[in-house]
GROMACS .gro file of C-alpha atoms in nm:
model
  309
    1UNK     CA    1  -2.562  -5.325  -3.699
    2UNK     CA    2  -2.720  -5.579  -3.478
    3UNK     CA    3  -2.516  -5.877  -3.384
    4UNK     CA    4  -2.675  -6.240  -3.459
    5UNK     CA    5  -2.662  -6.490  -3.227
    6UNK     CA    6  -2.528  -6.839  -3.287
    7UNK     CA    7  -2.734  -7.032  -3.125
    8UNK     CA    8  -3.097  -7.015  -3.019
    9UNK     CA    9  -3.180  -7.035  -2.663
   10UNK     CA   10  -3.543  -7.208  -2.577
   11UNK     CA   11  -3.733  -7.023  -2.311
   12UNK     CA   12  -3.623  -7.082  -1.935
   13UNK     CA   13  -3.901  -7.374  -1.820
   14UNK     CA   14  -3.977  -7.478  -1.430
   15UNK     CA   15  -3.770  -7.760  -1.537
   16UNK     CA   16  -3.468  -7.599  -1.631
   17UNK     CA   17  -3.541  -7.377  -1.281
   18UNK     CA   18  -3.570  -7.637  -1.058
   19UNK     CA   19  -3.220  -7.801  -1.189
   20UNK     CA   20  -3.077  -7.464  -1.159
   21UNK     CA   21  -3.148  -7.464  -0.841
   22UNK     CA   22  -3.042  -7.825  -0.761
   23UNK     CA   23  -2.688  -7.693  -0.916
   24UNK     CA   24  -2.682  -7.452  -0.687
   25UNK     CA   25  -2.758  -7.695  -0.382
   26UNK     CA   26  -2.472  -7.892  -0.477
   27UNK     CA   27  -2.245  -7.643  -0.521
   28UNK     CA   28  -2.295  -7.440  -0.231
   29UNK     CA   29  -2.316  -7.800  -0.023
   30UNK     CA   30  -1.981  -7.877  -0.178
   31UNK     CA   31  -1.797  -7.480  -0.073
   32UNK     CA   32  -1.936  -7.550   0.285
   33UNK     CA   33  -1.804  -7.912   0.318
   34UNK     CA   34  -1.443  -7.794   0.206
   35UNK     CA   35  -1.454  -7.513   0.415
   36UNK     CA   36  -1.545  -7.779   0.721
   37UNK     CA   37  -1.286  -8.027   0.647
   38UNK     CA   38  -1.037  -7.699   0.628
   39UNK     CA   39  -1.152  -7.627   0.966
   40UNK     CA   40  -1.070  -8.011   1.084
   41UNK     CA   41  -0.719  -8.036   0.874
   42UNK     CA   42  -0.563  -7.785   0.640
   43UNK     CA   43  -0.558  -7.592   0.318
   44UNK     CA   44  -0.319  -7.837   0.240
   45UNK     CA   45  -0.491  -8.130   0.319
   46UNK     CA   46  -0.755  -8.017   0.123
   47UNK     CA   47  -0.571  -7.906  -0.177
   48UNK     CA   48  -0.438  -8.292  -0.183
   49UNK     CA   49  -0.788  -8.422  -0.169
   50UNK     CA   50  -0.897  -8.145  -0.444
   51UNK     CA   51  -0.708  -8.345  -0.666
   52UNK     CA   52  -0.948  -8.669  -0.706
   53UNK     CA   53  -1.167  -8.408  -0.869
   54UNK     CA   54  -1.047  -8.487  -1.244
   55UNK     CA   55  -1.073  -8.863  -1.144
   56UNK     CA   56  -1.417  -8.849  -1.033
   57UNK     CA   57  -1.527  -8.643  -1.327
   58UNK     CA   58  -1.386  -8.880  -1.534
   59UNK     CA   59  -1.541  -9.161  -1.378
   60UNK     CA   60  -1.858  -9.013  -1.386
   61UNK     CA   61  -1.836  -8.904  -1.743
   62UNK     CA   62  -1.798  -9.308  -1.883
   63UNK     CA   63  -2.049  -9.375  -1.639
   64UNK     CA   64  -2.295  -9.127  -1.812
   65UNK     CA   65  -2.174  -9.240  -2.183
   66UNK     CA   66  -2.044  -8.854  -2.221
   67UNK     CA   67  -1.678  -8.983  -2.245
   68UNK     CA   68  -1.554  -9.314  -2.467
   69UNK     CA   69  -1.351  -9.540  -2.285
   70UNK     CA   70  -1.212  -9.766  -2.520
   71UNK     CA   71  -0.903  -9.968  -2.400
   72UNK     CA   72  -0.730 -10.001  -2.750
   73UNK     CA   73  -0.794  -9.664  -2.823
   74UNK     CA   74  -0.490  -9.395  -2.839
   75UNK     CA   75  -0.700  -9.120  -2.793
   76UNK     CA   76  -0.871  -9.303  -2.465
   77UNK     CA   77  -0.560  -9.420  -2.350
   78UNK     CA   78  -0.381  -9.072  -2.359
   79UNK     CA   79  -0.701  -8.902  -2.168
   80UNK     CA   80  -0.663  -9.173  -1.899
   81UNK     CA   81  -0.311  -9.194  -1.861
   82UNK     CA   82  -0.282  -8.805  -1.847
   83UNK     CA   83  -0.531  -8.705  -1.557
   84UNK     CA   84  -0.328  -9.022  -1.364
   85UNK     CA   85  -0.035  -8.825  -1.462
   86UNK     CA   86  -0.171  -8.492  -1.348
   87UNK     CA   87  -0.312  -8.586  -1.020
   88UNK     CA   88   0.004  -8.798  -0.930
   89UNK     CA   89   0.197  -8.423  -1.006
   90UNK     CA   90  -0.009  -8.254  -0.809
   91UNK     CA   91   0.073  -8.468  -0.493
   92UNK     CA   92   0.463  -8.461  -0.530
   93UNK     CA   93   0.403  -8.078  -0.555
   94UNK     CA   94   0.176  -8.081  -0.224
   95UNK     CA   95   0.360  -8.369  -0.079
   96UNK     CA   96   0.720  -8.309  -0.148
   97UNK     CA   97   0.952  -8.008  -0.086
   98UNK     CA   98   1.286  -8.109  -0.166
   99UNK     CA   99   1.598  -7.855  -0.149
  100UNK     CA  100   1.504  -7.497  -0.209
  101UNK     CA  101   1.638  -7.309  -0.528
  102UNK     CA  102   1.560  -6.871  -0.427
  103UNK     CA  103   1.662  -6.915  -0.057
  104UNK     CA  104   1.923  -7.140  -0.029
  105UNK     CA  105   1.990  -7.015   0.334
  106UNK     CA  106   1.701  -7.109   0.465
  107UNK     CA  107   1.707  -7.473   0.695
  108UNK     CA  108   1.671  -7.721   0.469
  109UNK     CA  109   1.514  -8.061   0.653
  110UNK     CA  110   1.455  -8.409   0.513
  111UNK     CA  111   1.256  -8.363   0.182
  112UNK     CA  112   0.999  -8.621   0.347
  113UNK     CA  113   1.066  -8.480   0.713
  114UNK     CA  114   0.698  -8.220   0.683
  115UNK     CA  115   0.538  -8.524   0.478
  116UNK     CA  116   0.579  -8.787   0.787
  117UNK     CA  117   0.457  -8.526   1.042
  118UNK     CA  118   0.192  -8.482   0.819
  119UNK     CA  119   0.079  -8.794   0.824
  120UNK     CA  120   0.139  -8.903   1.178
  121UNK     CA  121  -0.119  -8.712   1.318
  122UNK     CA  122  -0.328  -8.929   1.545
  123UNK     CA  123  -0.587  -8.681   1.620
  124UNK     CA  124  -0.907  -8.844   1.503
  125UNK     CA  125  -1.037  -8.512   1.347
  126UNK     CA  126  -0.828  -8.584   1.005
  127UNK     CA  127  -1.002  -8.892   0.905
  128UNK     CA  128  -1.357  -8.654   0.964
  129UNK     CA  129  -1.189  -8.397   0.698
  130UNK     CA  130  -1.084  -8.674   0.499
  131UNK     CA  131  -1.453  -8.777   0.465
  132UNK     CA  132  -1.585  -8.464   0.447
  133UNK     CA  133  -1.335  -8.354   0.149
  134UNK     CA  134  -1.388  -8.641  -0.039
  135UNK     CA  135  -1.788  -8.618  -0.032
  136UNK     CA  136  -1.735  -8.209  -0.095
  137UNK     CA  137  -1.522  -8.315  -0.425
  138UNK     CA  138  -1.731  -8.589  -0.540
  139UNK     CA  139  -2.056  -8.325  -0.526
  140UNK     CA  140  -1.770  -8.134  -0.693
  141UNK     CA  141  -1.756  -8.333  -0.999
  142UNK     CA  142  -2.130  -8.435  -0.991
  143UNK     CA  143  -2.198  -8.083  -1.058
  144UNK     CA  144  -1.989  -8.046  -1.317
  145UNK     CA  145  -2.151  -8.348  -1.512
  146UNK     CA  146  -2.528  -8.180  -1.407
  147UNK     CA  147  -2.452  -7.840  -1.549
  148UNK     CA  148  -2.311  -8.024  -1.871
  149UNK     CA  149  -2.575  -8.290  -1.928
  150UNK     CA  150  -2.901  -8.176  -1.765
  151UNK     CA  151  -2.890  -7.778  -1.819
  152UNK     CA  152  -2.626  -7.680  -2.107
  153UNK     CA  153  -2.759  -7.935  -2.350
  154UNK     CA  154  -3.102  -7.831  -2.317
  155UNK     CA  155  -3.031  -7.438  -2.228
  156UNK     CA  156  -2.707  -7.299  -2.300
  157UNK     CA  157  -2.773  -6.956  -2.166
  158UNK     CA  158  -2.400  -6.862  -1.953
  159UNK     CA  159  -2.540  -6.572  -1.796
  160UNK     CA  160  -2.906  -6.693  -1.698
  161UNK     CA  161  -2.782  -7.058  -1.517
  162UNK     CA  162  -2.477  -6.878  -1.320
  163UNK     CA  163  -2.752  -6.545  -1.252
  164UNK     CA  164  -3.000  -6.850  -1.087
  165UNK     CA  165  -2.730  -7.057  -0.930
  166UNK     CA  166  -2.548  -6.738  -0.790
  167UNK     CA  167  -2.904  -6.621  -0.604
  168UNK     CA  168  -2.993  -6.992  -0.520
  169UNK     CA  169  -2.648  -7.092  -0.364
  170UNK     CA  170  -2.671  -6.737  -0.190
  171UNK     CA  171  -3.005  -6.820   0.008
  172UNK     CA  172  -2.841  -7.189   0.121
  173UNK     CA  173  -2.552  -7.003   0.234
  174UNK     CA  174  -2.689  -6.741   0.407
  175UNK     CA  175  -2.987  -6.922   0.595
  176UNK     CA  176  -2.677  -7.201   0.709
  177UNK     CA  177  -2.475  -6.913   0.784
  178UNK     CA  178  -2.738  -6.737   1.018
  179UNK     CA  179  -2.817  -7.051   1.191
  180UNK     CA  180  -2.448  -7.148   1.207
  181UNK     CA  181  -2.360  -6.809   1.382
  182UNK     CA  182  -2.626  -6.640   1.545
  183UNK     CA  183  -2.448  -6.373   1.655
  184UNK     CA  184  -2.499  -6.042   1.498
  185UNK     CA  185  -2.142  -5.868   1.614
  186UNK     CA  186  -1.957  -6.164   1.442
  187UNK     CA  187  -2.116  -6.036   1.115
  188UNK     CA  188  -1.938  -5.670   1.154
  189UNK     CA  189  -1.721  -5.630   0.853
  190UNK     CA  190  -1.516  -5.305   0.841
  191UNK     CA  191  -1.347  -5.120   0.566
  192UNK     CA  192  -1.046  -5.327   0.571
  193UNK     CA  193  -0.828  -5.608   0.400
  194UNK     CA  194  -1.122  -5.831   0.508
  195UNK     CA  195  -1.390  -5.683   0.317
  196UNK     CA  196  -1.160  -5.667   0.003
  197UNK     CA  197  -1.107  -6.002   0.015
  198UNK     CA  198  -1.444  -6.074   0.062
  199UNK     CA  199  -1.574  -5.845  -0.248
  200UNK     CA  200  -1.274  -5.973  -0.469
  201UNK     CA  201  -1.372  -6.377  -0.403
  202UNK     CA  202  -1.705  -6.310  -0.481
  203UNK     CA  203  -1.590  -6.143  -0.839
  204UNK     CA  204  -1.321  -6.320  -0.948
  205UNK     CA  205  -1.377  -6.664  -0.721
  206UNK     CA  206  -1.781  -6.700  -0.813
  207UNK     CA  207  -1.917  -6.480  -1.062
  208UNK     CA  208  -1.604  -6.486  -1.330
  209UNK     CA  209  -1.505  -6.795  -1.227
  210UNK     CA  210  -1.826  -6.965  -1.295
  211UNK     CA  211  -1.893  -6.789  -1.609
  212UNK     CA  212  -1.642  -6.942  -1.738
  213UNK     CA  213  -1.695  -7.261  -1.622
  214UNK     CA  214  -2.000  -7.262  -1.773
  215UNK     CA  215  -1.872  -7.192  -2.089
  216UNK     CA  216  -1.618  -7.402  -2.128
  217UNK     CA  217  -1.846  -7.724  -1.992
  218UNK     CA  218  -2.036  -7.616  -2.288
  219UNK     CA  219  -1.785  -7.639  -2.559
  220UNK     CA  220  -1.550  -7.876  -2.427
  221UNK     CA  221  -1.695  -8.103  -2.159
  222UNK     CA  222  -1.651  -8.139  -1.778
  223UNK     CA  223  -1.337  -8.388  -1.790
  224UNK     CA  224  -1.177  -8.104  -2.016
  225UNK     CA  225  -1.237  -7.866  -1.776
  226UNK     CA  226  -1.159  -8.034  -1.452
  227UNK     CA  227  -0.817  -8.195  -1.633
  228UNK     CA  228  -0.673  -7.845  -1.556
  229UNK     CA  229  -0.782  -7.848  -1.171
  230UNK     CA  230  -0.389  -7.971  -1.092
  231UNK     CA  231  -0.314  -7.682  -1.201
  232UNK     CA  232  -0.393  -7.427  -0.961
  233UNK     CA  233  -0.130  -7.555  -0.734
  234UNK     CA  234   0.124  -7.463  -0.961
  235UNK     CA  235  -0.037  -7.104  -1.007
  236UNK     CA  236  -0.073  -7.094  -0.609
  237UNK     CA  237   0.275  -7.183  -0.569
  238UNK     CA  238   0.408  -6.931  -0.833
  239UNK     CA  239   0.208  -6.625  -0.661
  240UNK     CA  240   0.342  -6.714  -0.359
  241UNK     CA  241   0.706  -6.698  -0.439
  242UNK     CA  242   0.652  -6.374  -0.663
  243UNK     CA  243   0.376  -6.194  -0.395
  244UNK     CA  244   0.439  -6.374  -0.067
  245UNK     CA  245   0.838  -6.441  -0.048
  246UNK     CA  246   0.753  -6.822  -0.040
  247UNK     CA  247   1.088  -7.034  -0.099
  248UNK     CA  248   1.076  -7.173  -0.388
  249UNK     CA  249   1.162  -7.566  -0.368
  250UNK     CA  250   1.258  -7.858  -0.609
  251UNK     CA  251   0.948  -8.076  -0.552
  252UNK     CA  252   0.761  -7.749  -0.683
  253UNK     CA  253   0.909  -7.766  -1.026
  254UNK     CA  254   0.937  -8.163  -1.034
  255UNK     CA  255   0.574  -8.163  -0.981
  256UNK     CA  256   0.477  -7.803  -1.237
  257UNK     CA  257   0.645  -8.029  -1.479
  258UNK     CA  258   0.471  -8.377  -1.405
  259UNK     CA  259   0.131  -8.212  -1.458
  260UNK     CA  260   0.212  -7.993  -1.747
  261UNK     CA  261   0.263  -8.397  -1.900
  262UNK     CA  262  -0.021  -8.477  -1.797
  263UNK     CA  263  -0.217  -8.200  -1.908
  264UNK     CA  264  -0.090  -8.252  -2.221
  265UNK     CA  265  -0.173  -8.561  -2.274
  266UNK     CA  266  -0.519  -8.507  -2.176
  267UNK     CA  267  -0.529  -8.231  -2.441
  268UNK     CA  268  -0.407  -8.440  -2.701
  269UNK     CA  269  -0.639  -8.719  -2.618
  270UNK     CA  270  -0.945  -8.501  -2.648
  271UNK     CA  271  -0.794  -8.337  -2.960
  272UNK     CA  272  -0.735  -8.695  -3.137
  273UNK     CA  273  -1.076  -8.854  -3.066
  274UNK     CA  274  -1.254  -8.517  -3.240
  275UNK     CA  275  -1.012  -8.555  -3.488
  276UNK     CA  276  -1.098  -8.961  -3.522
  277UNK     CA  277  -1.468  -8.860  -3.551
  278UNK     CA  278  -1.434  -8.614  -3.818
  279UNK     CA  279  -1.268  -8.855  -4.071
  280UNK     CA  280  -1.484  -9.144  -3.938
  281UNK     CA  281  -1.786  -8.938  -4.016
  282UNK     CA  282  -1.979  -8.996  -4.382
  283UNK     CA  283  -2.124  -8.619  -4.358
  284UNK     CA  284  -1.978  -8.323  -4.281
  285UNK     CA  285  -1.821  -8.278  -3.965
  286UNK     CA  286  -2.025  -8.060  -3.721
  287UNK     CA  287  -1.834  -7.747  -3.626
  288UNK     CA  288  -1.985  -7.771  -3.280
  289UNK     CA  289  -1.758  -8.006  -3.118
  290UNK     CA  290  -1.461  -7.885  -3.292
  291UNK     CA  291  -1.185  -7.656  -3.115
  292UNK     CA  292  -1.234  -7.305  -3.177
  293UNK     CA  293  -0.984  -7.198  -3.465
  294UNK     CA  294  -1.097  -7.584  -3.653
  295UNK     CA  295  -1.456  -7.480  -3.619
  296UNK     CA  296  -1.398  -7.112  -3.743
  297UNK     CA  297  -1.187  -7.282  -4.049
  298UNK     CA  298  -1.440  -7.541  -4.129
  299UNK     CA  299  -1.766  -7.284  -4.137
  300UNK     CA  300  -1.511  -7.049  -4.346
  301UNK     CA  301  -1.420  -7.368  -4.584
  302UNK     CA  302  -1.815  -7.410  -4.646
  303UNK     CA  303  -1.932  -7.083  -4.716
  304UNK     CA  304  -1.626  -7.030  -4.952
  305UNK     CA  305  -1.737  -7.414  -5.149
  306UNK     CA  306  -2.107  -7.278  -5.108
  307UNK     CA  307  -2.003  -6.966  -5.304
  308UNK     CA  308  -1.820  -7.108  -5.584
  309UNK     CA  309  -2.077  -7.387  -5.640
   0.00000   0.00000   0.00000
């Protein structure tokens, strides 16, 4: 039995190509900027940075009229209020240390002490990454809003916009790449942890990874998406403690918890201004910006009516 699709795709134009290929401009400008400002601070550094993502995104969004920002609005309010909440939690976790909990013989210092020394460093090579993270994040969240308002909208074929972007941020990266590093021995890769690592980034990092991106911009929206960017810290710091033998420390759960908050409340503002358009609507709501299960309910609700009318 052949299986129907849902939707109808419109043919791929040059259009549609050429902002494909734009995506994949920005995003492989954005993976080379972080990986240069890593290079000039630190992972952690970085990570910190990473955060402004969902605020960007958001910013962006109102600025394109794809979110409602409406100050006496709960639903508004509660989106706002919970990406401030998540970012702020992802800082105390990158931040702040605190005592640890599994290792409690391990030195403990001032929960501030690595924070100061941080900070202090005078060499002139942080600000640079500074710069250079914040423009990679900004392109960050500007691709985000492209793939959601300029290619989705008008083509929302997953698997044909992450095939094009994969092959188009591929040629960027390789042509900087050779001209980069012009040396052919540095390019040796043996069978090794390296290569795994290489082959495993490329899976789960790019191809899955954007897949689902790209599907969730398309049912959801790019501040939905990016709200749960926070969150990787807390998965990063879990996998270290369970894989790595990383001591697990206070600020790590103070801060898990602050932007589990604040994901929530992003999740409930999203989930109350679909619910405020539904009942504001005069015709029936349309199941395509409803969650999954609501969607699935109200399609089953209408063939059922359709049946016994």
């Amino acid at each position: 039995m052949s299986i129907c699709r849902s939707r109808v795709v419109p043919p791929l134009s040059f259009s549609i190509i050429c902002k494909i290929v734009l995506l994949g401009a920005i995003g492989c400008s954005t993976q080379i900027l972080v990986y240069i400002g890593i290079d000039y601070s630190s992972p952690t550094f970085a990570s910190a940075i990473g955060n402004l993502v969902p605020a960007f995104t958001f910013m962006l969004a109102v600025t394109f009229r794809m979110e409602k920002l409406a100050p006496k609005s709960r639903s508004s309010n509660a989106k706002v209020i919970g990406s401030i909440i998540s970012i702020a939690g992802a800082f105390v976790l990158t931040f702040y240390k605190g005592p640890s909990i599994m290792n409690s013989y391990t030195h403990l210092s001032s929960p501030l002490h690595e924070t100061i020394g941080f900070l202090k460093s005078e060499d002139s090579s942080w600000a640079i990454a500074g710069i250079l993270l914040t423009a990679a994040y900004f392109l960050a969240s500007l691709w985000y809003i492209l793939q959601q308002v300029h290619i989705l909208k008008v083509f929302p074929d997953e698997l044909t916009l992450v095939l094009f972007y994969s092959i188009t941020a591929t040629i960027i990266s390789t042509t900087v790449a050779l001209l980069a590093v012009p040396n052919a021995s540095a390019w040796k890769i043996g069978l090794n942890l390296s290569l795994i690592s290489i082959v495993s980034s490329g899976i789960m990092g790019k191809l899955i990874s954007n897949l689902v991106y790209a599907w969730s911009l398309r049912l959801k929206g790019p501040v939905y998406v990016t709200s749960f960017k926070p969150l990787q810290i807390v998965i990063s710091v879990a996998l270290g403690v369970m894989f790595l033998g990383d001591t697990l420390h206070v600020g790590s759960i103070i801060g898990a918890i602050i932007i589990s908050i604040g994901l929530y409340g992003v999740m409930w503002g999203k989930v109350t201004e679909q619910i405020e358009e539904v009942v504001g609507g005069l015709d029936s709501p349309s199941t395509e910006n409803l969650p999954l299960l609501q969607s699935w309910r109200t399609e089953t609700f209408e063939n059922k009516t359709n049946i016994n009318v």
